[in-house]
Short mmCIF file of C-alpha atoms in Angstrom, two decimals:
data_model
loop_
_atom_site.label_atom_id
_atom_site.label_comp_id
_atom_site.label_asym_id
_atom_site.label_seq_id
_atom_site.Cartn_x
_atom_site.Cartn_y
_atom_site.Cartn_z
CA MET A 1 7.91 17.58 1.81
CA SER A 2 4.87 17.95 4.18
CA ARG A 3 4.57 14.94 6.39
CA ARG A 4 1.58 13.77 8.28
CA TYR A 5 1.98 12.05 11.66
CA GLY A 6 -0.35 9.47 12.99
CA ASN A 7 -0.49 11.04 16.41
CA ASP A 8 -1.25 14.60 15.15
CA TYR A 9 -4.97 14.61 14.27
CA LEU A 10 -8.32 14.46 15.94
CA LEU A 11 -11.67 13.42 14.55
CA ALA A 12 -14.68 15.74 14.46
CA LEU A 13 -18.20 14.48 13.80
CA ALA A 14 -20.88 17.00 12.99
CA LYS A 15 -24.47 15.95 12.52
CA GLU A 16 -25.80 16.92 9.11
CA SER A 17 -29.15 18.81 8.80
CA THR A 18 -29.35 17.77 5.10
CA TYR A 19 -28.00 14.48 3.79
CA GLY A 20 -25.13 15.20 1.21
CA THR A 21 -24.43 18.69 2.65
CA LYS A 22 -21.42 18.97 4.88
CA SER A 23 -21.83 20.44 8.27
CA ALA A 24 -18.83 22.75 8.91
CA ASP A 25 -19.69 23.47 12.54
CA TYR A 26 -19.00 20.61 14.82
CA SER A 27 -19.52 22.50 18.01
CA SER A 28 -23.04 23.64 17.49
CA THR A 29 -25.20 20.76 19.11
CA THR A 30 -24.83 17.98 21.64
CA LEU A 31 -25.15 15.53 18.59
CA ASP A 32 -21.53 16.64 17.59
CA ALA A 33 -18.29 15.33 18.98
CA VAL A 34 -14.60 15.33 18.96
CA LEU A 35 -12.79 12.05 19.48
CA PRO A 36 -9.12 11.19 19.86
CA CYS A 37 -9.47 7.77 17.97
CA LYS A 38 -7.89 5.92 15.16
CA VAL A 39 -9.32 6.64 11.73
CA THR A 40 -9.10 4.39 8.65
CA VAL A 41 -10.55 5.44 5.35
CA SER A 42 -11.00 3.08 2.38
CA GLU A 43 -12.22 4.21 -0.99
CA ASP A 44 -13.54 2.02 -3.80
CA THR A 45 -14.80 2.50 -7.31
CA ASN A 46 -16.81 -0.29 -8.78
CA PRO A 47 -15.52 -0.79 -12.43
CA ILE A 48 -18.00 -1.29 -15.18
CA GLN A 49 -16.67 -3.54 -18.10
CA VAL A 50 -17.58 -2.58 -21.62
CA THR A 51 -17.82 -5.61 -24.04
CA ARG A 52 -16.66 -4.60 -27.50
CA LYS A 53 -14.67 -5.94 -30.38
CA THR A 54 -11.15 -4.58 -30.08
CA GLY A 55 -9.20 -6.44 -32.77
CA THR A 56 -6.43 -7.30 -30.20
CA LEU A 57 -5.70 -10.00 -27.74
CA GLN A 58 -5.19 -7.22 -25.16
CA GLU A 59 -7.65 -5.32 -22.97
CA ILE A 60 -7.65 -1.71 -23.64
CA SER A 61 -8.37 1.20 -21.33
CA ASN A 62 -11.65 1.98 -22.95
CA ASP A 63 -12.95 -1.38 -21.76
CA TYR A 64 -13.62 -0.06 -18.29
CA LEU A 65 -15.71 2.84 -16.88
CA ALA A 66 -16.12 4.04 -13.35
CA GLY A 67 -19.28 2.84 -11.67
CA TYR A 68 -20.43 3.22 -8.08
CA LYS A 69 -18.00 5.10 -5.95
CA SER A 70 -18.04 4.13 -2.18
CA ALA A 71 -15.99 4.85 0.99
CA THR A 72 -15.86 3.17 4.35
CA VAL A 73 -14.65 4.89 7.50
CA THR A 74 -13.67 2.83 10.47
CA ILE A 75 -12.95 4.37 13.78
CA GLU A 76 -11.63 2.59 16.91
CA ASP A 77 -10.25 3.38 20.26
CA GLY A 78 -10.78 2.74 23.91
CA LEU A 79 -14.24 3.56 25.22
CA GLY A 80 -14.57 6.25 27.82
CA VAL A 81 -16.78 8.70 29.55
CA GLY A 82 -16.83 12.41 29.52
CA ALA A 83 -16.84 14.94 32.26
CA SER A 84 -20.68 15.15 32.08
CA LEU A 85 -23.53 13.66 30.03
CA ALA A 86 -23.71 16.76 27.77
CA THR A 87 -19.97 16.71 27.08
CA ASN A 88 -19.43 13.01 26.79
CA PRO A 89 -18.11 12.67 23.23
CA TYR A 90 -18.67 8.81 23.15
CA LYS A 91 -22.44 9.20 23.27
CA ILE A 92 -22.17 9.98 19.51
CA LEU A 93 -21.44 6.34 18.94
CA PHE A 94 -24.82 5.28 20.30
CA GLN A 95 -26.72 8.36 18.95
CA GLY A 96 -25.32 7.57 15.48
CA PHE A 97 -25.82 3.78 15.42
CA PHE A 98 -29.36 3.92 16.85
CA SER A 99 -30.26 7.20 15.18
CA ASP A 100 -31.52 8.49 18.60
CA THR A 101 -30.96 11.68 20.31
CA ALA A 102 -31.07 10.73 24.09
CA THR A 103 -30.23 7.93 26.46
CA PRO A 104 -31.36 5.15 26.70
CA TYR A 105 -30.57 4.24 23.17
CA ARG A 106 -32.41 1.31 21.64
CA THR A 107 -33.31 -0.21 18.25
CA PRO A 108 -35.37 2.43 16.21
CA ASP A 109 -38.71 1.92 14.78
CA VAL A 110 -39.39 0.86 11.20
CA GLY A 111 -39.15 3.79 8.99
CA THR A 112 -36.62 5.78 11.02
CA THR A 113 -34.26 7.96 8.95
CA PRO A 114 -30.62 7.11 9.78
CA PHE A 115 -28.49 10.04 11.09
CA SER A 116 -25.79 11.13 8.77
CA TYR A 117 -22.60 12.92 9.87
CA THR A 118 -19.64 14.87 8.28
CA GLY A 119 -16.36 13.61 9.57
CA TYR A 120 -13.29 15.75 9.82
CA GLN A 121 -9.80 14.30 10.22
CA ILE A 122 -8.16 17.49 11.36
CA ALA A 123 -4.21 17.70 11.34
CA GLY A 124 -2.67 19.49 14.30
CA THR A 125 0.23 21.06 12.43
CA ASP A 126 -1.79 23.27 9.96
CA ASN A 127 -5.51 22.48 10.49
CA ASN A 128 -5.89 20.90 7.12
CA HIS A 129 -8.56 18.23 7.14
CA ASP A 130 -9.91 15.29 5.21
CA ASP A 131 -13.57 15.49 4.93
CA MET A 132 -15.99 12.47 4.87
CA THR A 133 -19.33 13.51 3.85
CA SER A 134 -22.67 11.80 4.83
CA CYS A 135 -21.24 9.12 7.12
CA VAL A 136 -23.98 6.61 8.28
CA PHE A 137 -23.21 4.11 11.10
CA GLU A 138 -23.15 0.56 9.70
CA SER A 139 -21.80 -1.41 12.69
CA LEU A 140 -20.71 -0.89 16.27
CA SER A 141 -18.70 -3.13 18.45
CA ILE A 142 -17.87 -2.95 22.23
CA SER A 143 -15.54 -5.39 23.85
CA GLY A 144 -13.35 -6.11 26.95
CA SER A 145 -11.26 -8.79 28.44
CA SER A 146 -9.26 -9.38 31.71
CA GLY A 147 -6.39 -6.94 32.07
CA GLU A 148 -7.48 -4.73 29.26
CA LYS A 149 -9.41 -1.62 28.30
CA ILE A 150 -12.94 -1.45 27.16
CA ALA A 151 -12.55 -1.05 23.38
CA PHE A 152 -14.95 0.06 20.63
CA SER A 153 -14.91 -0.06 16.84
CA ALA A 154 -17.31 1.41 14.42
CA THR A 155 -17.72 1.40 10.70
CA LEU A 156 -19.53 4.09 8.74
CA ARG A 157 -20.53 4.29 5.16
CA SER A 158 -19.48 7.69 3.47
CA LYS A 159 -20.80 9.37 0.34
CA MET A 160 -17.78 11.28 -0.57
CA ILE A 161 -14.02 11.66 0.59
CA GLU A 162 -12.11 14.96 0.04
CA ARG A 163 -8.50 15.12 1.14
CA GLU A 164 -6.32 17.90 2.41
CA GLU A 165 -9.06 20.58 2.54
CA SER A 166 -8.35 23.93 4.02
CA GLY A 167 -11.78 25.58 4.37
CA ALA A 168 -12.73 27.15 7.65
CA LEU A 169 -14.45 24.95 10.33
CA THR A 170 -15.93 25.96 13.54
CA PRO A 171 -13.97 25.77 15.65
CA GLU A 172 -10.93 25.90 13.28
CA SER A 173 -8.78 23.79 15.52
CA PRO A 174 -10.35 21.10 17.88
CA THR A 175 -9.13 20.55 21.43
CA GLN A 176 -8.52 17.26 23.22
CA PRO A 177 -11.86 16.17 24.95
CA ASP A 178 -11.97 15.69 28.64
CA ILE A 179 -12.39 11.90 28.82
CA THR A 180 -11.85 9.20 31.46
CA PRO A 181 -10.99 5.63 29.88
CA LEU A 182 -12.87 2.69 31.00
CA THR A 183 -11.15 -0.65 32.10
CA PHE A 184 -12.47 -4.23 32.29
CA CYS A 185 -11.69 -4.43 35.95
CA ASN A 186 -14.58 -2.11 36.60
CA ALA A 187 -17.01 -4.03 34.58
CA SER A 188 -19.76 -6.21 35.94
CA MET A 189 -22.25 -8.62 34.39
CA SER A 190 -25.71 -9.93 35.68
CA THR A 191 -26.81 -12.98 33.63
CA TRP A 192 -29.03 -16.02 33.37
CA LEU A 193 -26.20 -18.41 34.54
CA GLY A 194 -27.67 -19.43 37.98
CA THR A 195 -28.83 -16.93 40.49
CA VAL A 196 -25.52 -14.78 40.80
CA ALA A 197 -26.56 -11.25 40.24
CA ASP A 198 -23.01 -9.99 39.72
CA LYS A 199 -21.19 -12.94 38.03
CA PRO A 200 -17.55 -12.71 37.47
CA PHE A 201 -16.47 -13.08 33.86
CA ASN A 202 -13.44 -13.18 31.62
CA SER A 203 -14.47 -11.28 28.48
CA PHE A 204 -17.39 -10.08 26.40
CA ASN A 205 -17.74 -8.90 22.79
CA LEU A 206 -21.00 -7.12 21.58
CA GLN A 207 -21.43 -6.87 17.92
CA LEU A 208 -24.24 -4.68 16.47
CA SER A 209 -25.08 -4.23 12.73
CA ASN A 210 -27.45 -2.11 10.69
CA THR A 211 -28.65 -3.61 7.52
CA PHE A 212 -29.56 -1.25 4.56
CA ALA A 213 -31.38 -1.78 1.26
CA ASP A 214 -29.05 -3.04 -1.46
CA ASP A 215 -26.93 -0.90 -3.62
CA LYS A 216 -29.47 -0.69 -6.59
CA VAL A 217 -31.85 0.96 -4.21
CA THR A 218 -29.28 3.15 -2.49
CA TYR A 219 -27.51 4.42 -5.51
CA GLN A 220 -30.27 4.54 -8.11
CA ASN A 221 -29.05 6.69 -11.05
CA ASN A 222 -26.12 8.12 -9.06
CA CYS A 223 -22.41 7.39 -8.91
CA THR A 224 -22.41 8.14 -5.15
CA LYS A 225 -24.76 6.62 -2.52
CA GLN A 226 -27.97 8.33 -1.46
CA LEU A 227 -29.27 8.16 2.06
CA GLU A 228 -29.51 4.60 3.19
CA VAL A 229 -32.74 2.91 3.98
CA LEU A 230 -32.52 0.96 7.21
CA THR A 231 -34.10 -2.46 6.88
CA LYS A 232 -32.92 -4.43 9.80
CA GLN A 233 -30.79 -4.20 12.98
CA THR A 234 -29.02 -7.28 14.37
CA GLY A 235 -26.47 -8.19 17.00
CA THR A 236 -24.57 -10.89 18.89
CA LEU A 237 -23.03 -11.04 22.34
CA ASP A 238 -20.11 -13.47 23.24
CA ILE A 239 -19.11 -14.00 26.79
CA GLU A 240 -16.63 -16.12 28.61
CA TRP A 241 -16.42 -16.98 32.32
CA ASN A 242 -14.78 -19.59 34.51
CA TYR A 243 -16.84 -22.88 34.18
CA ASP A 244 -18.97 -23.68 37.18
CA SER A 245 -20.35 -27.29 37.27
CA SER A 246 -23.37 -26.21 39.35
CA THR A 247 -24.56 -23.84 36.58
CA ASP A 248 -23.71 -26.14 33.54
CA SER A 249 -27.25 -27.49 33.28
CA THR A 250 -28.73 -24.01 33.37
CA ALA A 251 -26.42 -22.92 30.54
CA TYR A 252 -26.96 -26.03 28.46
CA ASP A 253 -30.81 -25.87 28.89
CA ASN A 254 -30.90 -22.40 27.47
CA VAL A 255 -29.37 -23.39 24.11
CA VAL A 256 -31.88 -22.40 21.54
CA GLY A 257 -34.40 -22.27 24.33
CA THR A 258 -36.20 -19.19 25.98
CA THR A 259 -35.04 -15.70 25.49
CA VAL A 260 -32.51 -14.78 28.22
CA ALA A 261 -31.21 -11.35 29.52
CA THR A 262 -27.86 -10.23 30.08
CA VAL A 263 -26.83 -6.91 31.56
CA ILE A 264 -23.28 -5.52 31.37
CA LYS A 265 -22.23 -2.41 33.32
CA LEU A 266 -19.16 -0.43 32.25
CA GLU A 267 -18.22 2.20 34.80
CA ASP A 268 -15.36 4.49 35.66
CA SER A 269 -13.10 3.74 38.69
CA ALA A 270 -15.23 6.01 40.95
CA GLY A 271 -18.46 4.27 40.02
CA THR A 272 -20.13 7.52 39.23
CA SER A 273 -20.33 7.39 35.49
CA TYR A 274 -21.27 4.31 33.59
CA TYR A 275 -22.92 2.65 30.58
CA THR A 276 -25.56 -0.08 31.21
CA ILE A 277 -25.98 -2.44 28.25
CA THR A 278 -29.07 -4.65 28.41
CA VAL A 279 -29.57 -7.38 25.77
CA TYR A 280 -32.09 -10.06 25.27
CA GLY A 281 -31.45 -12.95 23.02
CA MET A 282 -31.31 -16.69 22.55
CA VAL A 283 -28.18 -18.77 23.31
CA MET A 284 -27.10 -20.21 20.05
CA LYS A 285 -23.94 -21.98 21.27
CA TYR A 286 -22.57 -23.12 24.65
CA ASP A 287 -19.15 -24.68 24.89
CA ARG A 288 -16.67 -25.76 27.47
CA PRO A 289 -13.31 -26.09 25.61
CA ASP A 290 -10.53 -28.37 26.82
CA PRO A 291 -8.12 -26.18 28.85
CA ASP A 292 -5.13 -28.51 28.48
CA ASN A 293 -3.52 -28.01 32.02
CA GLY A 294 -5.63 -25.01 32.98
CA ILE A 295 -9.12 -24.73 34.27
CA PHE A 296 -12.26 -25.04 32.26
CA THR A 297 -14.06 -21.90 30.93
CA GLY A 298 -17.53 -21.55 29.66
CA THR A 299 -18.37 -19.64 26.44
CA ALA A 300 -21.71 -18.71 25.06
CA ASN A 301 -22.74 -17.02 21.85
CA ILE A 302 -26.11 -15.16 22.10
CA LYS A 303 -28.14 -13.91 19.16
CA LEU A 304 -30.00 -10.80 20.06
CA LEU A 305 -33.71 -11.03 19.60
CA ASP A 306 -36.78 -8.98 20.62
CA SER A 307 -39.30 -10.96 22.71
CA GLY A 308 -41.37 -8.18 24.08
CA SER A 309 -38.30 -6.29 25.34
CA ASN A 310 -36.01 -4.37 23.09
CA MET A 311 -33.09 -6.74 22.02
CA VAL A 312 -30.51 -4.13 23.02
CA THR A 313 -30.66 -0.95 25.12
CA ILE A 314 -27.62 1.07 26.11
CA ALA A 315 -28.11 3.71 28.97
CA THR A 316 -25.59 6.34 29.95
CA THR A 317 -25.83 7.40 33.63
CA TYR A 318 -23.87 10.18 35.54
CA ALA A 319 -23.99 10.91 39.26
CA SER A 320 -26.09 14.05 39.98
#
């Protein structure tokens, strides 16, 4: 028996030069990365039911044919920063989702071709790997709360999954990336709540999604997906803070009102490397839930919208 252990693999992502063709070299460009994250792969085949007279009360095996084949790859971990901008593996999350090559990352223009990647889940014991061909970023979330790490989760749509492959990769065996995890205690927020530039807050959750043309357009006369056509990018931001009666009217007056700006800065403990997330949007919901015997907190749900400024921009900064 050859076991696989959950703490004995790394994920390598290599940008494809041609959609549908695996890129076996994940060290060749700054658009590639190795991540020590959790990987979950889900495969699905859409069954096609054939209607025929069978002369029996039972369904028979010939009643079903294989249709579309799809796969979803989910990666999740704590967000961090690398030793330098060039070697920071987490920038691939923003490059992949926004289909952009350099910071600051923002919503792409209409007609932008999504980036596709080959993912390799490489086992440390024998360097066998599960191959995930032509992965396209569908969603990205970044979140944090008091006393916790900054976390990310991304969902990618894959064309094909091949398991326990042994073909040569470059390099054959990945090494642990040099990273510094980020924690919520080093996060800061500037917002529309009053005049406080650096407002204390309790948590945030940024959810970003890419919308693609439907399956009929994406698959056409194929059993596996072709390159997605990006049709929309959307997002929401949820934040919580300790309720302040002096800013209550400011928060309430902004519900389905004018577009507001929120800036969240995620930095390392030295304050030398950080991400700056700037979002514009409309407050869709503001609430002050009953705390029982505690203190009131305020919560807001913001729908990201373009109002002359890009709805979301994520910039990566390193001290020179």
